[in-house]
mmCIF file of C-alpha atoms and ligand atoms in Angstrom:
data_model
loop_
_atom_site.group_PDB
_atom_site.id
_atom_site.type_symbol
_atom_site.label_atom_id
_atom_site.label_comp_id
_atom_site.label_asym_id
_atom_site.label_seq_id
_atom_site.Cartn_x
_atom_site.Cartn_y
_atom_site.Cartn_z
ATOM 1 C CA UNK A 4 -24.009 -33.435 25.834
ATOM 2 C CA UNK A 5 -26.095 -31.221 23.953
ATOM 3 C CA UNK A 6 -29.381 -30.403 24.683
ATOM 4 C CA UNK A 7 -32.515 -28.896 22.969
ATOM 5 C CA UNK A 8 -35.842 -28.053 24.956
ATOM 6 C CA UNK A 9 -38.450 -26.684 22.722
ATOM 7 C CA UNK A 10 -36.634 -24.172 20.431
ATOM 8 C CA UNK A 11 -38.121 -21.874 18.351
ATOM 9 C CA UNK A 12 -36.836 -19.863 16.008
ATOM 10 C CA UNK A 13 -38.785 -17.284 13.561
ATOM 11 C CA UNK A 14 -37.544 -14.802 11.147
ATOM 12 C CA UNK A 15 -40.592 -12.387 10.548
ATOM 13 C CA UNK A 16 -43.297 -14.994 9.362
ATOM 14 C CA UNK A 17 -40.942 -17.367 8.815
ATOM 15 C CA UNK A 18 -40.514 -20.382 11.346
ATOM 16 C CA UNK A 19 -37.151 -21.707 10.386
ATOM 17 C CA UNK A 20 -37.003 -24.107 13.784
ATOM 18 C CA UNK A 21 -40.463 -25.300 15.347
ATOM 19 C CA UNK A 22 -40.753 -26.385 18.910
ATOM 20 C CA UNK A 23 -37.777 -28.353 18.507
ATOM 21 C CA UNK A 24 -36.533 -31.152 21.343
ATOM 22 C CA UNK A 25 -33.623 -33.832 21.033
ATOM 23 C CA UNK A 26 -30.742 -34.520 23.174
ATOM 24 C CA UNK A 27 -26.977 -35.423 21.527
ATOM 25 C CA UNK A 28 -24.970 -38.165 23.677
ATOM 26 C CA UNK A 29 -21.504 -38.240 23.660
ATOM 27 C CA UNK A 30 -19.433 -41.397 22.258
ATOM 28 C CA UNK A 31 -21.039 -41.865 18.842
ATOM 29 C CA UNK A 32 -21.521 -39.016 15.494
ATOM 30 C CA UNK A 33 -25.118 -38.307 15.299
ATOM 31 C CA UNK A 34 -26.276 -36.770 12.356
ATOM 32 C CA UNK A 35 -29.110 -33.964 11.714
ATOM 33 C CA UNK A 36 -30.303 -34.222 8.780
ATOM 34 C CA UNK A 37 -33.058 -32.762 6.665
ATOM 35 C CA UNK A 38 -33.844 -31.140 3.458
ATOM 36 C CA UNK A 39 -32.068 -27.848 2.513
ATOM 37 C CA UNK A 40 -34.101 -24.790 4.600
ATOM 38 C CA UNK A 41 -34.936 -27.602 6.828
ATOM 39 C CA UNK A 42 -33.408 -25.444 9.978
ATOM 40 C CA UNK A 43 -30.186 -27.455 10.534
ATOM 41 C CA UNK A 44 -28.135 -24.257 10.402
ATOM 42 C CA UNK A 45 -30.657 -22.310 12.400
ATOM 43 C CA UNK A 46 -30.712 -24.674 15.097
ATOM 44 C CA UNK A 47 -26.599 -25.050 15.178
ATOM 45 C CA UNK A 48 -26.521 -21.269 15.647
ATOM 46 C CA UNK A 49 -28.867 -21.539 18.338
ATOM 47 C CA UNK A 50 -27.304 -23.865 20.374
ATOM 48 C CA UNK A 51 -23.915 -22.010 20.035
ATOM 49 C CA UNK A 52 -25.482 -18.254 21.006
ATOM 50 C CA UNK A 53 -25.741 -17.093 17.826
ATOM 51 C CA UNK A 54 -29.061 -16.215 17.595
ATOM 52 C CA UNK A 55 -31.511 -15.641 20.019
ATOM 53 C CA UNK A 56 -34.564 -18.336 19.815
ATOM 54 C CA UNK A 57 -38.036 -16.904 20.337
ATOM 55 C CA UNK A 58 -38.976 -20.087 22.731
ATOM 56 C CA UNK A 59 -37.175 -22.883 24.234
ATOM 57 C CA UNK A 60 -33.837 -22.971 25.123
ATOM 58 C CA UNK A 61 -30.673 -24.844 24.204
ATOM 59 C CA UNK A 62 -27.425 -25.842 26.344
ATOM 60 C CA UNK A 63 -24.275 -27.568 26.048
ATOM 61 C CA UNK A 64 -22.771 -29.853 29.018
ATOM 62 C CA UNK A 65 -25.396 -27.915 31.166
ATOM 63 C CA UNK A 66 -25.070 -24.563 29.927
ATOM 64 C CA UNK A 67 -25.638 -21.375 27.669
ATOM 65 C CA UNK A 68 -22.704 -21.016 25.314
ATOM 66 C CA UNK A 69 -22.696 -17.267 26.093
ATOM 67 C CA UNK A 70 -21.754 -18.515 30.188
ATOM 68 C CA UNK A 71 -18.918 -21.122 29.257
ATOM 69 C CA UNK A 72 -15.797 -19.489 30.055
ATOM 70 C CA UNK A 73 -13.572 -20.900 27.922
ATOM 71 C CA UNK A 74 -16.139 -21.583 24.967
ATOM 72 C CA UNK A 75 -13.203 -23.238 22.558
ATOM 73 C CA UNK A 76 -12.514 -25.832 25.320
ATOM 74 C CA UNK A 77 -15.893 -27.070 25.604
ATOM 75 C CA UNK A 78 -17.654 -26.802 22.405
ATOM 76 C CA UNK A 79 -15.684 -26.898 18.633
ATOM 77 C CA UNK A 80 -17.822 -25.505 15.882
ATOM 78 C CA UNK A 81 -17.901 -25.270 12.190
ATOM 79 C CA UNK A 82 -20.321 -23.729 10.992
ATOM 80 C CA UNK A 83 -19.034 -21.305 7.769
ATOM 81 C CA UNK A 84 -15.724 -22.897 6.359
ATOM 82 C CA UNK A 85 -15.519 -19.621 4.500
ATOM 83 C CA UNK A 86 -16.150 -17.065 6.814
ATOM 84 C CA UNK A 87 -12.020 -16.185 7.817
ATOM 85 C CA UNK A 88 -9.969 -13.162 7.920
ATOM 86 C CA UNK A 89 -8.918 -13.958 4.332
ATOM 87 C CA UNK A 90 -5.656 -12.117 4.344
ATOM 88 C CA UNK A 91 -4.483 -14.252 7.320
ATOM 89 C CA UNK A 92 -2.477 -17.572 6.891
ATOM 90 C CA UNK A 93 -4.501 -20.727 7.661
ATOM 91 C CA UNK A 94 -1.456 -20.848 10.735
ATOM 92 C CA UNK A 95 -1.883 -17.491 11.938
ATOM 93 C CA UNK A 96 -5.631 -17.569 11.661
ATOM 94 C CA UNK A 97 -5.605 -20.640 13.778
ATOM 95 C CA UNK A 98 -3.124 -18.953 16.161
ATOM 96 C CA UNK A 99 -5.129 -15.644 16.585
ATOM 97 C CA UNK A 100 -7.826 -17.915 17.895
ATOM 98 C CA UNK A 101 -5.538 -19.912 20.624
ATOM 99 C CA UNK A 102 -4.202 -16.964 22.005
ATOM 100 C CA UNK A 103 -7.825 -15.824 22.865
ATOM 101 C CA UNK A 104 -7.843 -18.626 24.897
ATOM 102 C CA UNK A 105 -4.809 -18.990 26.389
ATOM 103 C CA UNK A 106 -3.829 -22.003 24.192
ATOM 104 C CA UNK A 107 -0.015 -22.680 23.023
ATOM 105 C CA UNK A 108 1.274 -22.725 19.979
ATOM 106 C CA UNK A 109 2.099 -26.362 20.145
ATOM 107 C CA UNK A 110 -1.174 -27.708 19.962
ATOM 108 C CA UNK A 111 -1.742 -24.601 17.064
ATOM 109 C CA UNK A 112 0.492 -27.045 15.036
ATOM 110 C CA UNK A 113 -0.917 -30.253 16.109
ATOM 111 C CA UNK A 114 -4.696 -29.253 14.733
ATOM 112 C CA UNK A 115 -2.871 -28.141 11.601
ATOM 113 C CA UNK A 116 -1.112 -31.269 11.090
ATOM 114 C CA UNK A 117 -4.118 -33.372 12.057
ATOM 115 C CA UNK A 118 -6.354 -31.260 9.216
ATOM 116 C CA UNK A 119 -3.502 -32.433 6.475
ATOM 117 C CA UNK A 120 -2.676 -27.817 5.869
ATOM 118 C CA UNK A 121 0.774 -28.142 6.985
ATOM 119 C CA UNK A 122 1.935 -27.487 3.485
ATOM 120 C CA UNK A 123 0.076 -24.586 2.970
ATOM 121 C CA UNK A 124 0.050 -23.502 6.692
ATOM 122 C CA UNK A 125 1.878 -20.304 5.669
ATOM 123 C CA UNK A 126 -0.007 -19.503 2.825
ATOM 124 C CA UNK A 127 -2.903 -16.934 2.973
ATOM 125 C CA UNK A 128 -6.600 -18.372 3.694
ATOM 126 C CA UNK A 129 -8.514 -16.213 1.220
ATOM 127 C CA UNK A 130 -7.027 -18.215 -1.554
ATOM 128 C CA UNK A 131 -8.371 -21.721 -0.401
ATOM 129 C CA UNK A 132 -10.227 -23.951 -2.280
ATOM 130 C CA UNK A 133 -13.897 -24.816 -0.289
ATOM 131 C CA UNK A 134 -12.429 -28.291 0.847
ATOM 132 C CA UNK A 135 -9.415 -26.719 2.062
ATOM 133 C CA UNK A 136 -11.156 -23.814 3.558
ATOM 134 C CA UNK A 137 -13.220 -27.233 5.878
ATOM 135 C CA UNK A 138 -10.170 -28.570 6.949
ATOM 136 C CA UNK A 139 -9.176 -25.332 8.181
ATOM 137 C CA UNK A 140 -11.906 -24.694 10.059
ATOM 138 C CA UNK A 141 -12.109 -28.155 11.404
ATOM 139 C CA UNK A 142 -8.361 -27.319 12.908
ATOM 140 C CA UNK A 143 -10.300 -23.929 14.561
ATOM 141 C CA UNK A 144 -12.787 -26.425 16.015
ATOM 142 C CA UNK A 145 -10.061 -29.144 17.825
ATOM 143 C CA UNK A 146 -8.113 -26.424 18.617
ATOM 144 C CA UNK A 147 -9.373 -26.513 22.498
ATOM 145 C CA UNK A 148 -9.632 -30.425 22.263
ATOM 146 C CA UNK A 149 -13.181 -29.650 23.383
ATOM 147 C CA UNK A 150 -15.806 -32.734 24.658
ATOM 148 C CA UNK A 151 -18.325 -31.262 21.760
ATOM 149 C CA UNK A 152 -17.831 -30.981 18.189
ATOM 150 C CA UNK A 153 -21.086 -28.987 16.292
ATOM 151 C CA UNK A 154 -20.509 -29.289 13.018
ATOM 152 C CA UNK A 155 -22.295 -28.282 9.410
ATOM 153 C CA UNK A 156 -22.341 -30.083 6.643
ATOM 154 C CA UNK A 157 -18.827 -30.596 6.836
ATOM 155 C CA UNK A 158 -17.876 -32.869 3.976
ATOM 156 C CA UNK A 159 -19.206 -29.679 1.569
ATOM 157 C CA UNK A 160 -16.525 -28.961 -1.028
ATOM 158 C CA UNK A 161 -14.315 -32.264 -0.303
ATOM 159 C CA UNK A 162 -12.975 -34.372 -2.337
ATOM 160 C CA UNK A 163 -13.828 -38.115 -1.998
ATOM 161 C CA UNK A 164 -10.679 -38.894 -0.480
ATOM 162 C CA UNK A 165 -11.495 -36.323 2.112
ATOM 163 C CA UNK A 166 -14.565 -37.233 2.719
ATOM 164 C CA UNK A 167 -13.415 -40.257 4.103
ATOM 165 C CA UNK A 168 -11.028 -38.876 5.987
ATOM 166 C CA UNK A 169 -13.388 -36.963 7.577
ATOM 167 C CA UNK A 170 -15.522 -39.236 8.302
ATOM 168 C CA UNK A 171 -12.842 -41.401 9.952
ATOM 169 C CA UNK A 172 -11.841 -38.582 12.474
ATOM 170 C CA UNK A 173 -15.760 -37.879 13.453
ATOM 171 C CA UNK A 174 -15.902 -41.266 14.025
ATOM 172 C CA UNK A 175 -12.697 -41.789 15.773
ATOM 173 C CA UNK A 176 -13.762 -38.724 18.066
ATOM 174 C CA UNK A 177 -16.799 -40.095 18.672
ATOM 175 C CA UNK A 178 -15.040 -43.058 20.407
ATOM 176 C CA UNK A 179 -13.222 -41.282 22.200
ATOM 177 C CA UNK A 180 -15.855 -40.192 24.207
ATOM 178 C CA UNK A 181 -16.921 -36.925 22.330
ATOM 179 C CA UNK A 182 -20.620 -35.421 22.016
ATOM 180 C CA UNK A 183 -20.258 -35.147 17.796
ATOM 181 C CA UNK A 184 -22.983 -33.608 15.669
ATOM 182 C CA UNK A 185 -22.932 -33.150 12.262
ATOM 183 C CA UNK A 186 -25.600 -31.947 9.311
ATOM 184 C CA UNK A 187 -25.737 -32.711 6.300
ATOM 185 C CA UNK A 188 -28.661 -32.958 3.797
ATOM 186 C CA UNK A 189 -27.363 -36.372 2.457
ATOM 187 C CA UNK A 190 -28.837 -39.530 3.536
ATOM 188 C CA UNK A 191 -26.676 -42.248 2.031
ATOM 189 C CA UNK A 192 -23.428 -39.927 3.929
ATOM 190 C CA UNK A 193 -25.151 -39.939 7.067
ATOM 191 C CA UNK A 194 -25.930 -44.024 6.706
ATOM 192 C CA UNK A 195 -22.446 -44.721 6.642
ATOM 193 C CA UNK A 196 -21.127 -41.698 9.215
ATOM 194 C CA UNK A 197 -23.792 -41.446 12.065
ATOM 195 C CA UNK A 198 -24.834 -43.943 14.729
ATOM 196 C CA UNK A 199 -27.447 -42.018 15.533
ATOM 197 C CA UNK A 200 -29.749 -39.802 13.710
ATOM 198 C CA UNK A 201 -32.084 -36.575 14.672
ATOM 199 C CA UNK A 202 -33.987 -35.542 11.248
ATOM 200 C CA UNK A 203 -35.917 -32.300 10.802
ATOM 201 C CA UNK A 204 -38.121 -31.094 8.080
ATOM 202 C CA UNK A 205 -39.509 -27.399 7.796
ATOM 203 C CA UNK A 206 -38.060 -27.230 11.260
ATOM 204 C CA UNK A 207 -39.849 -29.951 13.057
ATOM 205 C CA UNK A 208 -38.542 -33.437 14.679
ATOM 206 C CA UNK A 209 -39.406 -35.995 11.675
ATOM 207 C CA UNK A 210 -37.593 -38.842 13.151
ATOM 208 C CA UNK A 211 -34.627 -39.213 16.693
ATOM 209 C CA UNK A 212 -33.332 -42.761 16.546
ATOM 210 C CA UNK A 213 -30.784 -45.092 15.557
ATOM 211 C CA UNK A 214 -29.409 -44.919 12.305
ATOM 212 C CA UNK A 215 -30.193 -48.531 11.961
ATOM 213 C CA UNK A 216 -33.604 -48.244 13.265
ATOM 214 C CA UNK A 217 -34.228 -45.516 10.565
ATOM 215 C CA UNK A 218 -32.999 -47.658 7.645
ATOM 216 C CA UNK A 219 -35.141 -50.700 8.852
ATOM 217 C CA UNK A 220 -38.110 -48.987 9.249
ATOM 218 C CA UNK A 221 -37.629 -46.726 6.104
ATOM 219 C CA UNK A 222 -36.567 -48.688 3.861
ATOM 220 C CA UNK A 223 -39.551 -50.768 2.347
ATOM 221 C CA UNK A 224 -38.897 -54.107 1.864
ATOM 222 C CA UNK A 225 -39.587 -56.389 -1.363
ATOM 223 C CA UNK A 226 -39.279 -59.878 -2.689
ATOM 224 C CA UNK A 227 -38.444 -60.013 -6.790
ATOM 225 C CA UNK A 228 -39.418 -62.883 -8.228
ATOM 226 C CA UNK A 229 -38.940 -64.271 -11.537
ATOM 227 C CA UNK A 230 -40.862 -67.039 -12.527
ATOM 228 C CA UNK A 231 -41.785 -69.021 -16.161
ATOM 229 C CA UNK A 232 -45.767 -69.083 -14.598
ATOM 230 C CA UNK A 233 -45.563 -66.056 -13.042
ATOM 231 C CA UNK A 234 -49.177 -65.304 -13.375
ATOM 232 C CA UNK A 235 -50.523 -68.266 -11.612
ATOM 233 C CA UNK A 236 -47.852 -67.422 -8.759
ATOM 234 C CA UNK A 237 -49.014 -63.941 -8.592
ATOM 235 C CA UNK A 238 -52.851 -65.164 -7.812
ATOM 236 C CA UNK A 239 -51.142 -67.688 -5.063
ATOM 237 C CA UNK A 240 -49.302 -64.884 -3.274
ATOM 238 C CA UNK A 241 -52.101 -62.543 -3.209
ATOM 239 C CA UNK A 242 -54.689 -65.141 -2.019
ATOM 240 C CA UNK A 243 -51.960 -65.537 1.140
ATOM 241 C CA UNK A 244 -52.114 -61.788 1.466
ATOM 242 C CA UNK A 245 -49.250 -60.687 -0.156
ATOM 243 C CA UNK A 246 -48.789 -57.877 -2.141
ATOM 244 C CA UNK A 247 -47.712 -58.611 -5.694
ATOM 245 C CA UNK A 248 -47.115 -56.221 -8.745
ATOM 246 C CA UNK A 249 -45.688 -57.070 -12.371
ATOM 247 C CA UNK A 250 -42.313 -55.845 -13.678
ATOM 248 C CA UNK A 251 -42.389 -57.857 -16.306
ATOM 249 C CA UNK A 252 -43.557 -61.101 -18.440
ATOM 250 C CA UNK A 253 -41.842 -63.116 -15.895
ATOM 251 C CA UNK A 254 -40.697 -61.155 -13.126
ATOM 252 C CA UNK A 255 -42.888 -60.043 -9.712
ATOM 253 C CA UNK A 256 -42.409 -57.815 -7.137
ATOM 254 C CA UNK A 257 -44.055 -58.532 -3.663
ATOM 255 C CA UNK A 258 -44.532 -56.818 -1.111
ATOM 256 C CA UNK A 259 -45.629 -58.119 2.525
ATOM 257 C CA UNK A 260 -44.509 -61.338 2.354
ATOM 258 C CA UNK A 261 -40.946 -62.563 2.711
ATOM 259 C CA UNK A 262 -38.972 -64.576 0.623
ATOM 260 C CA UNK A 263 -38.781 -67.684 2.352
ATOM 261 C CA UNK A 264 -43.045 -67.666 2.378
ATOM 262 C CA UNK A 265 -43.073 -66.839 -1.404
ATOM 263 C CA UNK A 266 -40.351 -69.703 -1.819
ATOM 264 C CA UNK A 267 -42.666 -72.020 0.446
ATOM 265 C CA UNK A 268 -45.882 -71.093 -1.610
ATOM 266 C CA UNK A 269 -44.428 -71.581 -5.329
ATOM 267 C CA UNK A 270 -42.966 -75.199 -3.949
ATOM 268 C CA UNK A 271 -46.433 -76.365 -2.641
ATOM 269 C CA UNK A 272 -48.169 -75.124 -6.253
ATOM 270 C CA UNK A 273 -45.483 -76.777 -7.950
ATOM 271 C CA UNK A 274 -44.326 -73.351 -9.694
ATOM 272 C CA UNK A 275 -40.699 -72.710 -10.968
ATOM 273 C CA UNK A 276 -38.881 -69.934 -9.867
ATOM 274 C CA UNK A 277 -36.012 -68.857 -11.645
ATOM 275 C CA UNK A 278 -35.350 -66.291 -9.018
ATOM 276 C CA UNK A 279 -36.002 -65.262 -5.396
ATOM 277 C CA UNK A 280 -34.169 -61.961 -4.134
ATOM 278 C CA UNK A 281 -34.660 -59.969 -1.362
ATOM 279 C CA UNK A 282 -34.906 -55.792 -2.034
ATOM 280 C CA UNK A 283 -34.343 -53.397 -0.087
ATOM 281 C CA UNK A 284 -35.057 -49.610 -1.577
ATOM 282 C CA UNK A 285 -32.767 -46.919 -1.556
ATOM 283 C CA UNK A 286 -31.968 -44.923 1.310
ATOM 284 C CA UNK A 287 -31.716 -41.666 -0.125
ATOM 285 C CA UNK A 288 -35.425 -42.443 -1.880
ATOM 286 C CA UNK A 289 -36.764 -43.512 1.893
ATOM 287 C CA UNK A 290 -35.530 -40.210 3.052
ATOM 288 C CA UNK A 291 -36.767 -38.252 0.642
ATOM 289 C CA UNK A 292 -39.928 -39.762 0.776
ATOM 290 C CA UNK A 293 -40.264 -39.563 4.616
ATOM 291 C CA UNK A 294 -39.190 -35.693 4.780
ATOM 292 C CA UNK A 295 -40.820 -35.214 0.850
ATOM 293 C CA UNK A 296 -43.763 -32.883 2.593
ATOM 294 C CA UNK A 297 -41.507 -30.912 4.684
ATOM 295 C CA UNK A 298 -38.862 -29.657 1.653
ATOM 296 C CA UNK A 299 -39.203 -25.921 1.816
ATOM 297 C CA UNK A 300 -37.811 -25.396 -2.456
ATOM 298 C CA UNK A 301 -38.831 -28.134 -4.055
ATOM 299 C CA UNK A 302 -41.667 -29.615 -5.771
ATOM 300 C CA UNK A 303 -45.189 -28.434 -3.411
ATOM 301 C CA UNK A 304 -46.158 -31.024 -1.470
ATOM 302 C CA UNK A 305 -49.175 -32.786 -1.892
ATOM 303 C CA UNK A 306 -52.319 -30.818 -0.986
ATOM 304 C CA UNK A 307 -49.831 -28.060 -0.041
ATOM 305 C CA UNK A 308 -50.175 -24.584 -1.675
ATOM 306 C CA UNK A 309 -47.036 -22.499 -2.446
ATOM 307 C CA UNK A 310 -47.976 -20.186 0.076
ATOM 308 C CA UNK A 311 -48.741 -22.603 2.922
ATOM 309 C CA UNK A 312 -47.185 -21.201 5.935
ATOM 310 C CA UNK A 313 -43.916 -23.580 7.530
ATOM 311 C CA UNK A 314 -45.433 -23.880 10.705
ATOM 312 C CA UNK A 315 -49.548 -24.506 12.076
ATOM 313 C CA UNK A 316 -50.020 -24.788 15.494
ATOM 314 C CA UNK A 317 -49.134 -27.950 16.836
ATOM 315 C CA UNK A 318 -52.502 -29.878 17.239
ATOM 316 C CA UNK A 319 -52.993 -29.268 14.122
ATOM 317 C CA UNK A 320 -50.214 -30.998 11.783
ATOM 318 C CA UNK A 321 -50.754 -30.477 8.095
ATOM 319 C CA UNK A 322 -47.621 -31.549 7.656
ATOM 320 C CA UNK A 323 -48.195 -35.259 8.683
ATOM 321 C CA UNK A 324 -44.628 -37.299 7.987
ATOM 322 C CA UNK A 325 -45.695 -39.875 4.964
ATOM 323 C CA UNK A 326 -44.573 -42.697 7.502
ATOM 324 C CA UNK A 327 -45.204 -42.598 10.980
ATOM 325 C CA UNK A 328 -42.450 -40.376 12.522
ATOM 326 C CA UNK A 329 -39.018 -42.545 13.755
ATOM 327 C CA UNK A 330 -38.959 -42.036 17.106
ATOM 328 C CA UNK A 331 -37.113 -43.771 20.014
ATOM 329 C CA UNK A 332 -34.070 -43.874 21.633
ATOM 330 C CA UNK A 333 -31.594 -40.650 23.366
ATOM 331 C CA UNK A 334 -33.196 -41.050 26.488
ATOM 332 C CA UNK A 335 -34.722 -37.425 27.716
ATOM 333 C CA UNK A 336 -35.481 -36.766 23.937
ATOM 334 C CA UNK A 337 -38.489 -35.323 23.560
ATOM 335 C CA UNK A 338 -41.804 -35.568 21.677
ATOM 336 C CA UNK A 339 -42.938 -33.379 18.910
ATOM 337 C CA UNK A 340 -42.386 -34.930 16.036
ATOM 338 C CA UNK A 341 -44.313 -32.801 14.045
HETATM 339 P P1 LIG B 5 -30.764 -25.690 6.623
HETATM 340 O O1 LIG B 5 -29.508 -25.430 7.374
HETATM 341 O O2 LIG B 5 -31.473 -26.931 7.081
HETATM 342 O O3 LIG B 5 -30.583 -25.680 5.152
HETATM 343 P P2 LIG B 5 -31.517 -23.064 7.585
HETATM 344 O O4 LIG B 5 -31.453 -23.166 9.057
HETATM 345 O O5 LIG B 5 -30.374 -22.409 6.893
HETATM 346 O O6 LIG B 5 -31.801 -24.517 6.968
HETATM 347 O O7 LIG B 5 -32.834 -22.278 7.178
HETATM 348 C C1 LIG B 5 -34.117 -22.609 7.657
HETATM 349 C C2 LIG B 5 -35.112 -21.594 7.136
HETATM 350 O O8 LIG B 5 -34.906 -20.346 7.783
HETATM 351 C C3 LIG B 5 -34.998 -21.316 5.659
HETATM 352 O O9 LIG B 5 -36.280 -21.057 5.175
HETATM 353 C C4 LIG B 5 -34.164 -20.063 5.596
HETATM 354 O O10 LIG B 5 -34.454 -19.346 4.437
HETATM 355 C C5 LIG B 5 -34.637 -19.329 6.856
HETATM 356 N N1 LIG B 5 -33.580 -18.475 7.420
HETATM 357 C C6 LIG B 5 -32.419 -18.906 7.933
HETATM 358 N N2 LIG B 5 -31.702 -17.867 8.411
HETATM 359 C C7 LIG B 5 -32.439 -16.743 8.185
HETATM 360 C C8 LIG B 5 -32.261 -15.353 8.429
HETATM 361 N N3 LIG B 5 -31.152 -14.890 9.029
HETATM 362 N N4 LIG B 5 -33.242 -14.515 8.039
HETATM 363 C C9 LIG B 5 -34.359 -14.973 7.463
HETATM 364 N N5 LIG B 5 -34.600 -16.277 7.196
HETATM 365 C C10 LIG B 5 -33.663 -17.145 7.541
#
């Protein structure tokens, strides 16, 4: 399991991770996501020993990453795909890292042939494409068949076939029993990867639950319905409270009401419908919108100057998440959601 406790982690005036607390459980992929310059990466190289956070503290299976003996055993990260010995092989740069650890060459040629390189096992790194250069250092990660698997935004450079694939193994780790964690700055990848979800923006907690919790409460909810009297059904859903907004001559959008109320409403008045669908919106807008005042190079949030520092003390949010912040579930995970 890994664990965060209030990490904090500044670069000169910069607060790239801010009083940061969430716990990772082993047997399911949770995902961290936020924005780009969110602090994913910052916070990854924390909890491996990387870098040195100015508060808080972070462990894996109960300790420092500097104090684990055999680090490759325990933890698997990857964190740069592209930062090899380029004039090694992708076998020999695998190899160089076993033998620091006392690991055989047989399971050297297992993580090879799991990662799909044994073609160009021979060949030298450097010359890699991004997607290969991922599925080489995914093989540096399993190497130690280690109980934790840290990993950044590892479907970068892949091809949609290996994204998949990917996505299968983190998945099929997971269930065996593994602690995985994996960033990535992509909603809709993490819907469909992650059970569970941690989501930071300008390094704060924005939201630690389910993946499914976070789509339900997200995602807003709609009825569209089209209907020949449209107006008159309008003024009958908003006298019952619901929330009702033209798209067209003869098509409505409502919100606060559900479908089988608007259904039960337009059959009392007598009023056609020609339609009566359910929305949902889209995921990647939800998340967008719920960590929109938090993206560090994008458009300035509202009432936000360009120069607004990432971080105010923490009584004083002026960061507020646009929805109240997701938060529930990994038991021991912490407050401080903004
Ligand atoms: P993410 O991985 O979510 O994209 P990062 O952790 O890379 O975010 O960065 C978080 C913030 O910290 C960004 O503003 C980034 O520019 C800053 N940052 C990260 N590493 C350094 C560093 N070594 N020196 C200065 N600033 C850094």
């Amino acid at each position: 399991m890994i664990e965060a406790r209030n990490l904090t982690k500044r670069y000169g005036d910069k607060t790239a991770v801010n009083d940061l607390s969430f716990t990772v459980e082993p047997g399911k992929v949770t995902g961290f996501l936020g924005p780009n310059g969110a602090g994913k990466s910052t916070t990854m190289r924390l909890l491996l020993g990387l870098d040195h956070p100015n508060g808080g503290d972070a462990t894996i299976a109960g300790r420092h990453y500097q104090d684990l003996p055999e680090p490759l055993r325990v933890v698997g990260a990857l964190l740069e795909a592209r930062s090899i010995h380029t004039g090694r092989s992708a076998y020999n740069h695998v190899l160089c890292l076993a033998q620091t650890q006392g690991i055989g060459k047989k399971r050297v040629d297992e993580v090879i042939d799991l990662v799909g390189l044994r073609d160009v096992a021979r060949k030298r790194a450097g010359g890699f494409s991004l997607g290969m250069s991922q599925r080489l250092g995914l093989a540096a990660a399993l190497l130690g068949d280690p109980a934790v698997l840290i990993l950044d935004e590892p479907v970068n450079g892949l091809d949609p076939e290996g994204i998949v694939w990917i996505r299968t193994l983190m998945k099929r780790l997971a269930g065996e029993g593994k602690t995985v964690f994996v960033s990535s700055h992509l909603m809709n990848e993490m819907a469909v990867t992650a059970e569970h979800l941690i989501v930071i923006g300008r390094g704060r907690l924005v939201a630690d639950c389910s993946t499914e919790e976070f789509i339900e409460r997200s995602t807003e909810q709609s009825v569209l319905v089209r209907s020949p009297d449209a107006d008159r059904l309008a003024e009958i859903i908003a006298l019952d409270g619901g929330k009702v907004t033209a798209s067209g001559t003869e098509e409505l959008r409502v919100v606060g009401m559900e479908a089988p109320r608007v259904g039960e409403l337009a059959a009392a008045e007598r009023v056609v419908l020609h339609e009566l669908t359910p929305q949902r919106g889209s995921l990647e807008e939800a998340f967008m919108e719920l960590t929109r005042e938090t993206v560090e190079y994008g458009r300035p949030a509202i009432g936000a100057t360009e120069h607004e520092p990432a971080h105010e003390p923490a009584d004083e949010p002026a960061h507020e998440p646009v929805h109240e912040p997701v938060h529930k579930g990994a038991p021991g995970a912490q407050g401080g959601a903004r």
